[in-house]
Coordinates of C-alpha atoms in Angstrom, one line a residue:
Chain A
X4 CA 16.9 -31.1 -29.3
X5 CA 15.3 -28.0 -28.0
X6 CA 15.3 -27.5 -24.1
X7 CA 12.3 -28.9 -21.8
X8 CA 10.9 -26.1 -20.7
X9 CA 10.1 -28.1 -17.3
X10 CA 12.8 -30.3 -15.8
X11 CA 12.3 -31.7 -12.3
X12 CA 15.2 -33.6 -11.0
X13 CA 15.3 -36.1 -8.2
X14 CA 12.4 -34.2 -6.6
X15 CA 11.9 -34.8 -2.7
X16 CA 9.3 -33.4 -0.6
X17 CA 8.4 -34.1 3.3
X18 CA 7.5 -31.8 5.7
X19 CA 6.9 -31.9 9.7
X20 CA 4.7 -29.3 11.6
X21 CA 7.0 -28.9 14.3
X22 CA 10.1 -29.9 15.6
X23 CA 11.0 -33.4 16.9
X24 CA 7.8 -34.8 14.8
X25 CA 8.9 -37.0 11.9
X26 CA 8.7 -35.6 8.4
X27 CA 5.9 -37.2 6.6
X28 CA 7.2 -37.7 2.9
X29 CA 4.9 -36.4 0.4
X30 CA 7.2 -36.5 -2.5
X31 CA 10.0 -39.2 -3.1
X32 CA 12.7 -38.9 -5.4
X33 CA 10.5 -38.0 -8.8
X34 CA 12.1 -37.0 -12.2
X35 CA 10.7 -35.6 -15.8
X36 CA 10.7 -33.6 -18.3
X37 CA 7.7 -31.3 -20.0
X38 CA 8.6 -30.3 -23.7
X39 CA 7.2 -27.1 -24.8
X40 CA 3.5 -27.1 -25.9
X41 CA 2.7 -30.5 -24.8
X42 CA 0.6 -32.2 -21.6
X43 CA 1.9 -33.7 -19.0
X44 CA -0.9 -35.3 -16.8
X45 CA -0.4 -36.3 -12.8
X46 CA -3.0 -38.8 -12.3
X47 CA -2.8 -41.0 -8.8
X48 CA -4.9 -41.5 -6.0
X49 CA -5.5 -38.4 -3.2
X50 CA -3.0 -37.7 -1.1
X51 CA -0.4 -39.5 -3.5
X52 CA 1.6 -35.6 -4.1
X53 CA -0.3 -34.7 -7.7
X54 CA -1.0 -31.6 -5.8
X55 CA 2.3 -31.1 -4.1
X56 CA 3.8 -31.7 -7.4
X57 CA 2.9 -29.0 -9.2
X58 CA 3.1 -26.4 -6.4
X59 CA 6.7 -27.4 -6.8
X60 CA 7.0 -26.2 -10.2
X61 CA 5.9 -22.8 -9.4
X62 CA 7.7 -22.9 -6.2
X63 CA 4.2 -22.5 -4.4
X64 CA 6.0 -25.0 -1.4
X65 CA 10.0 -25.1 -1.3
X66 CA 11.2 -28.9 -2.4
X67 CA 13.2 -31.0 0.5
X68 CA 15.6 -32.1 -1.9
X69 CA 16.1 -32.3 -5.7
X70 CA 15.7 -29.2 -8.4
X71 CA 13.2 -28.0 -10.6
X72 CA 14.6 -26.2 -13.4
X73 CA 11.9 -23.5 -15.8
X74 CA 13.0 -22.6 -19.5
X75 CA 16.6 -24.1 -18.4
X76 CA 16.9 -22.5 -15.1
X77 CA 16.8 -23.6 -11.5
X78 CA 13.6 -22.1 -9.5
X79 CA 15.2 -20.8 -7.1
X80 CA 17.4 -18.3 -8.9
X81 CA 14.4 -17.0 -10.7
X82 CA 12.4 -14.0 -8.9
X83 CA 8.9 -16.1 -7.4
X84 CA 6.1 -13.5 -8.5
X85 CA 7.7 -14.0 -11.9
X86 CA 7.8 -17.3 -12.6
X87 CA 4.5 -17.7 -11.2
X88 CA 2.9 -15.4 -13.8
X89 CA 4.9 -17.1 -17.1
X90 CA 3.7 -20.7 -15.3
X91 CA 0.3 -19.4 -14.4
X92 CA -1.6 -21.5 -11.9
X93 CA -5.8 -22.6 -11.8
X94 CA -6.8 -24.3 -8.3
X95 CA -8.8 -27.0 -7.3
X96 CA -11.4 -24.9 -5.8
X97 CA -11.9 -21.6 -8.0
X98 CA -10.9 -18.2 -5.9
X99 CA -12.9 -15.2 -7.1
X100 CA -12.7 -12.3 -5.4
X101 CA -15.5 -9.7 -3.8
X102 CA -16.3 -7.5 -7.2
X103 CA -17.7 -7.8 -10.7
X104 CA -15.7 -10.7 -13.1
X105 CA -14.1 -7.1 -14.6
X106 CA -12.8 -6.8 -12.1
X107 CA -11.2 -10.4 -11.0
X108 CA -9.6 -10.1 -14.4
X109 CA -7.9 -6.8 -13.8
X110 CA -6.9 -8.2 -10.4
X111 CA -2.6 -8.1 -10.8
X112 CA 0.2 -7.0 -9.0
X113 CA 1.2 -3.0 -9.7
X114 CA 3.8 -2.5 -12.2
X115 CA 3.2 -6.0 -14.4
X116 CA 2.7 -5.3 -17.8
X117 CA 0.2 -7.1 -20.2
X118 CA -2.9 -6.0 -22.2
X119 CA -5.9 -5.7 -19.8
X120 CA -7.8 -3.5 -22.5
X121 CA -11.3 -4.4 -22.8
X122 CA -11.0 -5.9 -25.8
X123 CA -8.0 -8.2 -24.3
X124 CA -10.6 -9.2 -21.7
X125 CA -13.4 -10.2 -23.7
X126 CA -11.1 -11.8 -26.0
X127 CA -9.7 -14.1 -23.0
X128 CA -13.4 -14.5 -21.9
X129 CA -14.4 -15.7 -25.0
X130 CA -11.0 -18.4 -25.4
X131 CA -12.7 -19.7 -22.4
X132 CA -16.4 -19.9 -23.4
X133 CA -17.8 -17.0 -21.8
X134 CA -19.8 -14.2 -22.7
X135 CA -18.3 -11.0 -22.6
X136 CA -21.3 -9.7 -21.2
X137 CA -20.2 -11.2 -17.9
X138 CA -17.6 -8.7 -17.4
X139 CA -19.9 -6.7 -15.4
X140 CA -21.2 -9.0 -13.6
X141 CA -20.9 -9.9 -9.8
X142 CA -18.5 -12.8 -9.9
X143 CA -20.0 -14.3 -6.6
X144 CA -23.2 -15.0 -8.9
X145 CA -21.1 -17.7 -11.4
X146 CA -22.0 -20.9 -11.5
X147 CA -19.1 -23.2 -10.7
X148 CA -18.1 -23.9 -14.0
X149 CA -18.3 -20.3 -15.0
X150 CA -16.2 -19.2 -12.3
X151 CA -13.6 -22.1 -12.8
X152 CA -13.4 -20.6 -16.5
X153 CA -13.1 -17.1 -15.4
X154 CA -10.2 -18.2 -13.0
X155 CA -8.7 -19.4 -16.4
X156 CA -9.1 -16.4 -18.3
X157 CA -7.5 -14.7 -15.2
X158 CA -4.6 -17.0 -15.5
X159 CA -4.4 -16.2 -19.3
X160 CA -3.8 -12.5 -19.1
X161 CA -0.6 -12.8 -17.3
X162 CA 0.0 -14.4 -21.2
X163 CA 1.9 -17.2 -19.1
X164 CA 3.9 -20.3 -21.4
X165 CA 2.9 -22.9 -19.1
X166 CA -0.5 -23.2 -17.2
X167 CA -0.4 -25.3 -14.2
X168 CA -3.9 -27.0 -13.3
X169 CA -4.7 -28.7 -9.5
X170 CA -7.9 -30.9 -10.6
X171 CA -9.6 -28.0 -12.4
X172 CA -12.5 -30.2 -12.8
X173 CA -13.0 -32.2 -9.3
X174 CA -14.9 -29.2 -7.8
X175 CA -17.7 -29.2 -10.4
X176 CA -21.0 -31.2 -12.0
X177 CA -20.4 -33.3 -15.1
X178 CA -21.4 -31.0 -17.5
X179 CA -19.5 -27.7 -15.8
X180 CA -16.5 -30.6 -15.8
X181 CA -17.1 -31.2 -19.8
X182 CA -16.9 -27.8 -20.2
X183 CA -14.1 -26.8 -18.6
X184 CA -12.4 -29.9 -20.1
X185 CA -13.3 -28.7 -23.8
X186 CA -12.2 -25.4 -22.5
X187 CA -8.5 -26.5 -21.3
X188 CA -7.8 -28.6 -24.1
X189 CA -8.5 -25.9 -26.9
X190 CA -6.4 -23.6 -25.1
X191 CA -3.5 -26.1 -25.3
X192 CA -3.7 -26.0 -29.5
X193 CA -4.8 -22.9 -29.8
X194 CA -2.3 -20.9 -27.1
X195 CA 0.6 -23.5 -28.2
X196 CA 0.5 -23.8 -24.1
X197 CA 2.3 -26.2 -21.8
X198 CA 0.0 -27.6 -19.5
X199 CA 0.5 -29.4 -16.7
X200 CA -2.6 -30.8 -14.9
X201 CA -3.3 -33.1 -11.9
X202 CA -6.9 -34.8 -12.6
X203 CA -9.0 -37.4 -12.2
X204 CA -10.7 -36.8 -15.4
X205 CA -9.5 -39.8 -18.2
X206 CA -11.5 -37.5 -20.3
X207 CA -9.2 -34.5 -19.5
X208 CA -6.1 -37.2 -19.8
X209 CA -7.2 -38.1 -23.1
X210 CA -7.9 -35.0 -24.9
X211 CA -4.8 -33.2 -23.7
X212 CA -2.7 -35.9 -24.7
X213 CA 1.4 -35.4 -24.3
X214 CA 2.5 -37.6 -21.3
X215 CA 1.3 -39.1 -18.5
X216 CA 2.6 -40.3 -14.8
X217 CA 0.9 -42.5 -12.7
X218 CA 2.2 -41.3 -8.5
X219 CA 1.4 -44.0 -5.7
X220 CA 2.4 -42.2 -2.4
X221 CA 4.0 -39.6 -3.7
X222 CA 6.3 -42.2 -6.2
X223 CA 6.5 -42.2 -9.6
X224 CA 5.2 -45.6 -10.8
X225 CA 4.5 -44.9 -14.7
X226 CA 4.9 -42.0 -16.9
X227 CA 4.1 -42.6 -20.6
X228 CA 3.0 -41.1 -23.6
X229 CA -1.4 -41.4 -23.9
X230 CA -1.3 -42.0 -27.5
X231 CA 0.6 -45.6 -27.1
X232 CA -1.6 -46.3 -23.6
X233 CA -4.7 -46.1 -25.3
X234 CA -3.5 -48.2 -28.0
X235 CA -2.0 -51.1 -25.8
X236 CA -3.2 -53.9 -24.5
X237 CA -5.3 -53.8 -21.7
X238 CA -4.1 -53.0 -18.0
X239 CA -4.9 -50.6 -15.2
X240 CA -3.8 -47.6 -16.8
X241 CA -5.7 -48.0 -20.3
X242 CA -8.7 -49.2 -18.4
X243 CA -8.8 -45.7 -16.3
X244 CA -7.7 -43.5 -19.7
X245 CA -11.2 -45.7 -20.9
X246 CA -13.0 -44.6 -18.4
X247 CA -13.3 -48.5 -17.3
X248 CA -11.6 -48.3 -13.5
X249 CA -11.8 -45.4 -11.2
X250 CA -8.0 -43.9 -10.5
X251 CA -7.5 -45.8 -7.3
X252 CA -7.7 -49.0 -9.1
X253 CA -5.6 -48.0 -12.0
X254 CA -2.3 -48.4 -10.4
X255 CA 0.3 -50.1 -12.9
Chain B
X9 CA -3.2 6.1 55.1
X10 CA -5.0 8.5 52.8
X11 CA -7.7 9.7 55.5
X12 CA -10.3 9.2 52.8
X13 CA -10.4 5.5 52.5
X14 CA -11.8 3.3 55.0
X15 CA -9.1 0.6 56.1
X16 CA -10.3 -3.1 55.8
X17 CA -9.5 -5.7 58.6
X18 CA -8.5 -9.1 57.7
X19 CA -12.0 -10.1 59.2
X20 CA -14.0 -7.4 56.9
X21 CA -12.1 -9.5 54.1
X22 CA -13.2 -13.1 55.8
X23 CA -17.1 -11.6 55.3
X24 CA -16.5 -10.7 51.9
X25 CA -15.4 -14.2 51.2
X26 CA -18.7 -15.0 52.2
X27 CA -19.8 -14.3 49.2
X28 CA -17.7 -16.7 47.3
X29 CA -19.2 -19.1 49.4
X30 CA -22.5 -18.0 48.6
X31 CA -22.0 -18.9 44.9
X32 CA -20.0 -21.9 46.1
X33 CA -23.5 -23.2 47.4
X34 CA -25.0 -22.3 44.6
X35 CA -22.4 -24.0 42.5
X36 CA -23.3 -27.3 44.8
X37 CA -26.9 -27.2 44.8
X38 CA -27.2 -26.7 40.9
X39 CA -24.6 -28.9 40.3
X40 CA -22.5 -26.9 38.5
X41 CA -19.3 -28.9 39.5
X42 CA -17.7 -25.5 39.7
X43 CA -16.7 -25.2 43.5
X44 CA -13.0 -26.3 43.4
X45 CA -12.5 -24.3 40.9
X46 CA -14.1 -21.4 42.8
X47 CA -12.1 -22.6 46.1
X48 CA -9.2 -22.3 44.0
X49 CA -10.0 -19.2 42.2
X50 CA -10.5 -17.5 45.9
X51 CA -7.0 -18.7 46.9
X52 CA -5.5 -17.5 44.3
X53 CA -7.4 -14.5 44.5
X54 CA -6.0 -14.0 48.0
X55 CA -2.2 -15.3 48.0
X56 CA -1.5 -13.5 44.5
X57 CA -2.8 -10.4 45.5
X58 CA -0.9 -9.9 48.9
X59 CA 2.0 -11.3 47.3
X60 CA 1.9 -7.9 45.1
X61 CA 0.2 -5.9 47.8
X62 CA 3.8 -6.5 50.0
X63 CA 6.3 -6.6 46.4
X64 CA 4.6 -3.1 46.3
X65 CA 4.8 -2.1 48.9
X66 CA 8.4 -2.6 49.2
X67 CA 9.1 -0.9 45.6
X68 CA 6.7 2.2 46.4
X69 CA 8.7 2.8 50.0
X70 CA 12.3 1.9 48.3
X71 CA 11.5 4.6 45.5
X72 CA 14.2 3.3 43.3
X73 CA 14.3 3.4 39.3
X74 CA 15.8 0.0 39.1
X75 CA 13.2 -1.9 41.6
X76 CA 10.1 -0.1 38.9
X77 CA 11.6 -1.1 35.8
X78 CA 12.3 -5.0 37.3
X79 CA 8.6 -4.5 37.9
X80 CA 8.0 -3.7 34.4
X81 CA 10.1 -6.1 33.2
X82 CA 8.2 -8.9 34.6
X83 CA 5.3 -7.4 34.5
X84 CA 6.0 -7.7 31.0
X85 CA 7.5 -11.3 30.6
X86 CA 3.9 -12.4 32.3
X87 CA 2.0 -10.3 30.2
X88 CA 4.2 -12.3 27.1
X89 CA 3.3 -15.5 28.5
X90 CA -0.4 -14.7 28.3
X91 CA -0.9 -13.6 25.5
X92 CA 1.1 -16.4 23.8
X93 CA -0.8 -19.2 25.8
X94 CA -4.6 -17.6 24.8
X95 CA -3.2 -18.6 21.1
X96 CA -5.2 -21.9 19.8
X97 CA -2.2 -22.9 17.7
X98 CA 1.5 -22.2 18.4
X99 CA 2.9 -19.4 16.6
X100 CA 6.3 -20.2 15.7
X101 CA 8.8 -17.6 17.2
X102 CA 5.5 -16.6 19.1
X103 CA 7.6 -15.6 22.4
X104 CA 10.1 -13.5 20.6
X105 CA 7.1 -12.0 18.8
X106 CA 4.8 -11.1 21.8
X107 CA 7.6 -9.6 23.7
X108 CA 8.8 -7.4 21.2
X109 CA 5.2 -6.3 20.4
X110 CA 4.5 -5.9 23.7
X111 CA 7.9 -4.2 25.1
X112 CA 7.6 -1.4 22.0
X113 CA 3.9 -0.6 22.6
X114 CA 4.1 0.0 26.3
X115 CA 7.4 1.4 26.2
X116 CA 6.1 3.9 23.1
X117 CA 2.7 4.5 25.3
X118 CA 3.8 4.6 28.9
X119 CA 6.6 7.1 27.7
X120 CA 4.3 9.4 26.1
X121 CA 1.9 9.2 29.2
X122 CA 4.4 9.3 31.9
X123 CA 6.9 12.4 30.1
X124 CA 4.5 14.3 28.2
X125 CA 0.8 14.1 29.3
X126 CA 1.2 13.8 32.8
X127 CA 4.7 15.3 33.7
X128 CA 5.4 12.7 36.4
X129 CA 8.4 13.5 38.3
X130 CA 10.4 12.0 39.3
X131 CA 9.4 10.2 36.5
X132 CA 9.3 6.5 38.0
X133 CA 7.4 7.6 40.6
X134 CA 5.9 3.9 41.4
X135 CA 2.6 5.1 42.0
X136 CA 2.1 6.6 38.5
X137 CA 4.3 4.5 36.7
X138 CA 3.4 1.4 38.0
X139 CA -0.9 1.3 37.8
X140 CA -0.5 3.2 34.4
X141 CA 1.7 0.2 32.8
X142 CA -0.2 -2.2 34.4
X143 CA -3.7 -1.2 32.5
X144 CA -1.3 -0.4 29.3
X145 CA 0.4 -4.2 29.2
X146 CA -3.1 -5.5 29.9
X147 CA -4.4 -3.8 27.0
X148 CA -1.7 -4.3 24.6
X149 CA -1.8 -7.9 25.8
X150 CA -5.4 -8.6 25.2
X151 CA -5.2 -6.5 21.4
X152 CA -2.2 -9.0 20.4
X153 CA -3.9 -11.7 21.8
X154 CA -7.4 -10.8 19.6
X155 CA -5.1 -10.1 16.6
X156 CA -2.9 -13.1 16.6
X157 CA -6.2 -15.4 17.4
X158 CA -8.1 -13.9 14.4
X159 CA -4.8 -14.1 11.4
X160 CA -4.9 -17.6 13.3
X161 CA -8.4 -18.3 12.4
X162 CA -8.3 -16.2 8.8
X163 CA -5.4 -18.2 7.8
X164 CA -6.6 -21.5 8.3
X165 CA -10.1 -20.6 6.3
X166 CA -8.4 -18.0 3.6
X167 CA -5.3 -20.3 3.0
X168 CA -6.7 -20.3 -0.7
X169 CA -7.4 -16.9 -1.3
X170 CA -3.8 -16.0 0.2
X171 CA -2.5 -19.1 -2.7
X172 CA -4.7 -17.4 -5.5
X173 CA -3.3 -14.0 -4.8
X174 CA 0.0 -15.9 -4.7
X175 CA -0.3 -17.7 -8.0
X176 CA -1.0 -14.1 -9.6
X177 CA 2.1 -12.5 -9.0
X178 CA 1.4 -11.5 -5.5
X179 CA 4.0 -10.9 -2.8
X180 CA 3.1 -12.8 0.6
X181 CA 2.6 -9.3 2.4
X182 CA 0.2 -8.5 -0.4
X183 CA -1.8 -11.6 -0.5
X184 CA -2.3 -11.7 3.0
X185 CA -2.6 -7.9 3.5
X186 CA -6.4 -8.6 3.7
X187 CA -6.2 -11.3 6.4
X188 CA -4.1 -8.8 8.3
X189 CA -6.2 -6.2 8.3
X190 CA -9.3 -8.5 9.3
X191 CA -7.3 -9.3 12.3
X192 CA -6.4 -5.6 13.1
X193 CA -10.1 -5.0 13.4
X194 CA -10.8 -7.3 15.7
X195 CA -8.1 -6.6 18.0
X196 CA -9.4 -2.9 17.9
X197 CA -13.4 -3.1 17.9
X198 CA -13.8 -4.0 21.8
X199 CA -11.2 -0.8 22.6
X200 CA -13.3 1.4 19.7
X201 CA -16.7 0.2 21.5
X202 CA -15.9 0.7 25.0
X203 CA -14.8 4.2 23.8
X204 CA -18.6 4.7 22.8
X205 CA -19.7 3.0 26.0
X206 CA -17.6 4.4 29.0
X207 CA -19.0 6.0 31.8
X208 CA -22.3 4.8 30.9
X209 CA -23.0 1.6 31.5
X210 CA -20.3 0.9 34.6
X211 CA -17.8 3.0 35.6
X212 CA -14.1 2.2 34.5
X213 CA -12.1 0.6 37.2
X214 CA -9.3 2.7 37.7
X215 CA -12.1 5.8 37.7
X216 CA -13.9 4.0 40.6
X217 CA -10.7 2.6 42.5
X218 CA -9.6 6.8 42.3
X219 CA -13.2 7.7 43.5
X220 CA -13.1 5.0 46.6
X221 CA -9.7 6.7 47.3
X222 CA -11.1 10.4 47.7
X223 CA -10.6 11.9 44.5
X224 CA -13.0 14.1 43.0
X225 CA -15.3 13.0 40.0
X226 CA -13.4 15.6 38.5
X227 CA -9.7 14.8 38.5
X228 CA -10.6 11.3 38.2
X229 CA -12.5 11.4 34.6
X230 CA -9.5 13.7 33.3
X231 CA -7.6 10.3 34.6
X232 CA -10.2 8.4 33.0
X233 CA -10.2 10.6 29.5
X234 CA -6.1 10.4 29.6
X235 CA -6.3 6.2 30.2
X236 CA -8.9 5.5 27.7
X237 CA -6.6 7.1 24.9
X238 CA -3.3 5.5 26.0
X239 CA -5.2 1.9 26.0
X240 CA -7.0 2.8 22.6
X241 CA -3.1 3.5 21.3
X242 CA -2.0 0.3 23.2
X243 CA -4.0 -1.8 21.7
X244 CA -3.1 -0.4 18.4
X245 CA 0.4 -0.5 18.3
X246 CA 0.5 -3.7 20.4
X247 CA -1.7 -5.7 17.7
X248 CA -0.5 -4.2 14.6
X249 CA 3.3 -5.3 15.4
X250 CA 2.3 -8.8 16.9
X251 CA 0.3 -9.4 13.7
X252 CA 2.7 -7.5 11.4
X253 CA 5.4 -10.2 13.0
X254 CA 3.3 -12.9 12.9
X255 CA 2.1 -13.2 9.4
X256 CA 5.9 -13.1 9.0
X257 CA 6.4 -16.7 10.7
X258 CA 3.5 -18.2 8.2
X259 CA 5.4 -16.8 5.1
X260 CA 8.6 -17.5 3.6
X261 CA 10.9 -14.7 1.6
X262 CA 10.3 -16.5 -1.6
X263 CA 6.6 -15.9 -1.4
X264 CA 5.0 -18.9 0.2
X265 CA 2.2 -19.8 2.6
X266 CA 3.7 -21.9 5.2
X267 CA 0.5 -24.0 4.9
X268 CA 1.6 -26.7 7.0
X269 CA 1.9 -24.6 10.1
X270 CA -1.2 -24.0 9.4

């Protein structure tokens, strides 16, 4: 059986501002596994740790308890800037810097190697749905959607094996939503990727396939495979993957 | 007494308090609802101010190394307690952090002043060494202040452009490099501007307090020149280690925004 390339452990997370204030638990003792090349989808409520979560797995926030190990190996003994490029993150809200979308794409840390030719980055625009004529354009003049993609692309040229997604879609319209949905889930066949993405999107749920887990409060209450949800009988979870019940009412 | 200066007798002083009670009036009949404030303000005004007058007095006429640098050393404690309390949020480690940024930029400043530009000897003569470390914590105070106040502010509203830098391969002193330097800058523009400014718009305190006391124009803007450099350097060195430490308390060695310190 070939090795998960994610394997979270007994995950715990609280954390309090200051001392003598109670630690508000965020995270409580949540376990999985994410096999190469498939989805894994955290679906739940806000505030019930989707996000949290997967700031774990690139060790964006430091776990209160429980391990995450990557390719085999704990987090922690791996070097941070690293593993953060091989399990390349996309935010919530996309983050493009002052400058053309040229450069946004060349933006990396000195010494990290990659292609950043100019074919590499019209190539990576184009995985995404853009125009390669945007490269010299001033990023702050993207739509939403377009600058969502281009934060994709961005992640992309780090060539990373896993790409980590916080709600890629809950910033945007319906249509930039679609698009960056169609977007993400191509990627996943055509990159072999792992992707691991919070959402509220059934749409996204359903087209990425793989896994998914249901958190209430920062529990894990379900995790199952989409293909057998959408073909059993009818409860909270098939009726949100359905597009029937909004997330909050979906809990199993 | 320098034969210069004109002495002032405690009743000169009870007509200049007339003029707190001029604005206390004001404060009354406009409603203002600031006169015990202002009643308090003159008290303080008056007890605090003696009680350094006659602590002073008593270091200046002792002349002793160890009675200046107790000065300075409180001097300095206060000065940490200031700046640390004009913070809107608490900075973790935010003592330790103000009074090493402020103990290594007046030490580094008031030692160049005091042994190299001005030759004092001996060299903690209380009258130099005292006045001169006094505008120099001030300074150094205010800049740290500004500086920690602003990566404050920059952090709370760039926490996501610090994660995206993060999530790139970033280390946390690059991906908040920016938010430092946004900070710097304010701690330095009002020094930088009242550079541009001085000597025409009001005349700098310790140039008008040295004028009152007999001094010619002269020596006194050489003064002037000599304190407006030192504070400029101050401010520098004060902000750029407070901030320098600070950003330190909001990241972790692994590369993490401390976001919920935030």
């Amino acid at each position: 059986m070939p090795e998960p390339i994610f394997a979270v452990e007994r995950l715990s997370l609280a954390h309090s501002a200051r001392r003598g204030v109670p630690a508000v638990p965020i995270l409580k003792d949540v376990s999985f596994t994410v096999e190469r090349g498939q989805a894994l989808t955290l679906v739940g409520a806000s505030g019930s740790g989707k996000s949290s979560l997967l700031r774990c797995l690139n060790r964006l926030v430091e776990p209160s308890a429980g391990t995450v190990r990557f390719e085999g190996r704990d987090v922690r003994s791996l070097e941070p800037r690293r593993l953060r490029r091989d399990a390349a993150m996309v935010m919530q809200s996309p983050v493009l810097f002052e400058g053309t979308v040229r450069d946004n794409l060349l933006l990396r840390p000195a010494g990290v190697g990659g292609d950043y030719s100019d074919a590499s980055l019209a190539r990576t625009l184009g995985e995404v749905g853009l125009d390669k004529e945007l490269l010299e354009r001033d990023a702050s003049t993207l739509s939403g959607g377009e600058m969502q993609r281009v934060t994709i692309a961005r992640a992309l040229l780090g060539d990373p094996r896993v790409l980590l997604m916080d709600e890629p879609t809950s910033a945007l319209d319906p249509p930039n939503a679609a698009l960056v949905v169609d977007t993400v889930s191509r990627l996943c066949e055509s990159r072999g990727l792992t992707i691991v993405a919070a959402t509220h999107q059934p749409e996204l749920v359903r087209r990425l396939g793989g896994h998914l887990m249901y958190l209430v409060k920062g529990e894990a209450r379900a995790y199952e495979r989409v293909d057998e949800l959408a073909a059993r009988a009818h409860d909270g979870l098939q009726a949100f993957l359905a597009g029937e019940r909004g997330v909050e009412a979906a809990a199993p | 007494m320098n034969p210069g200066v004109i002495d002032l007798s405690v009743w000169q002083l009870g007509l200049a308090l007339l003029l707190v009670a001029a604005v206390a009036l004001v404060s009354l009949r406009q409603a203002l609802g600031l006169e015990r404030d202002l009643a308090l303000g003159a008290v303080r005004t008056i007890v605090q101010l003696y009680g350094v007058g006659f602590i002073l007095a008593a270091v200046f006429a002792a002349a002793r190394w160890y009675w200046v640098v107790l000065i300075l050393v409180v001097m300095t404690g206060v000065a940490t307690h200031a700046a640390v309390s004009r913070l809107s949020k608490p900075l973790p480690r935010g003592y330790s952090i103000a009074a090493a940024a402020l103990t290594v930029s007046t030490a580094a400043t008031l030692a160049y002043v005091i042994f190299v530009v001005v030759q004092v000897r001996p060299w903690y003569d209380p009258q130099y060494v005292i006045p001169i470390a006094g505008m120099i914590l001030g300074n150094s105070m205010t800049g740290a202040a500004l500086a920690g106040e602003r990566l404050q502010g920059e952090l709370r509203t760039r926490a996501a452009e610090v994660e995206a830098r993060l999530v790139l391969g970033f280390s946390g002193r690059e991906a908040a490099q920016p938010l430092v330097r946004a900070a710097l800058r304010a701690a330095m523009i009002p020094t930088v501007n009242g550079m541009m400014t001085v000597g025409l718009v009001q005349l700098p305190g310790m140039m008008t307090g040295q004028i009152l006391a007999g001094s010619s124009p002269l020596v006194a803007i050489r003064y002037q020149i000599v304190v407006m450099f030192m504070l400029a350097a101050a401010t520098a060195i004060g902000a750029l280690i407070f901030v320098r430490l600070a950003v330190r308390s909001y990241l972790t060695p692994a590369h993490q925004l401390r976001r919920y310190l935030l």
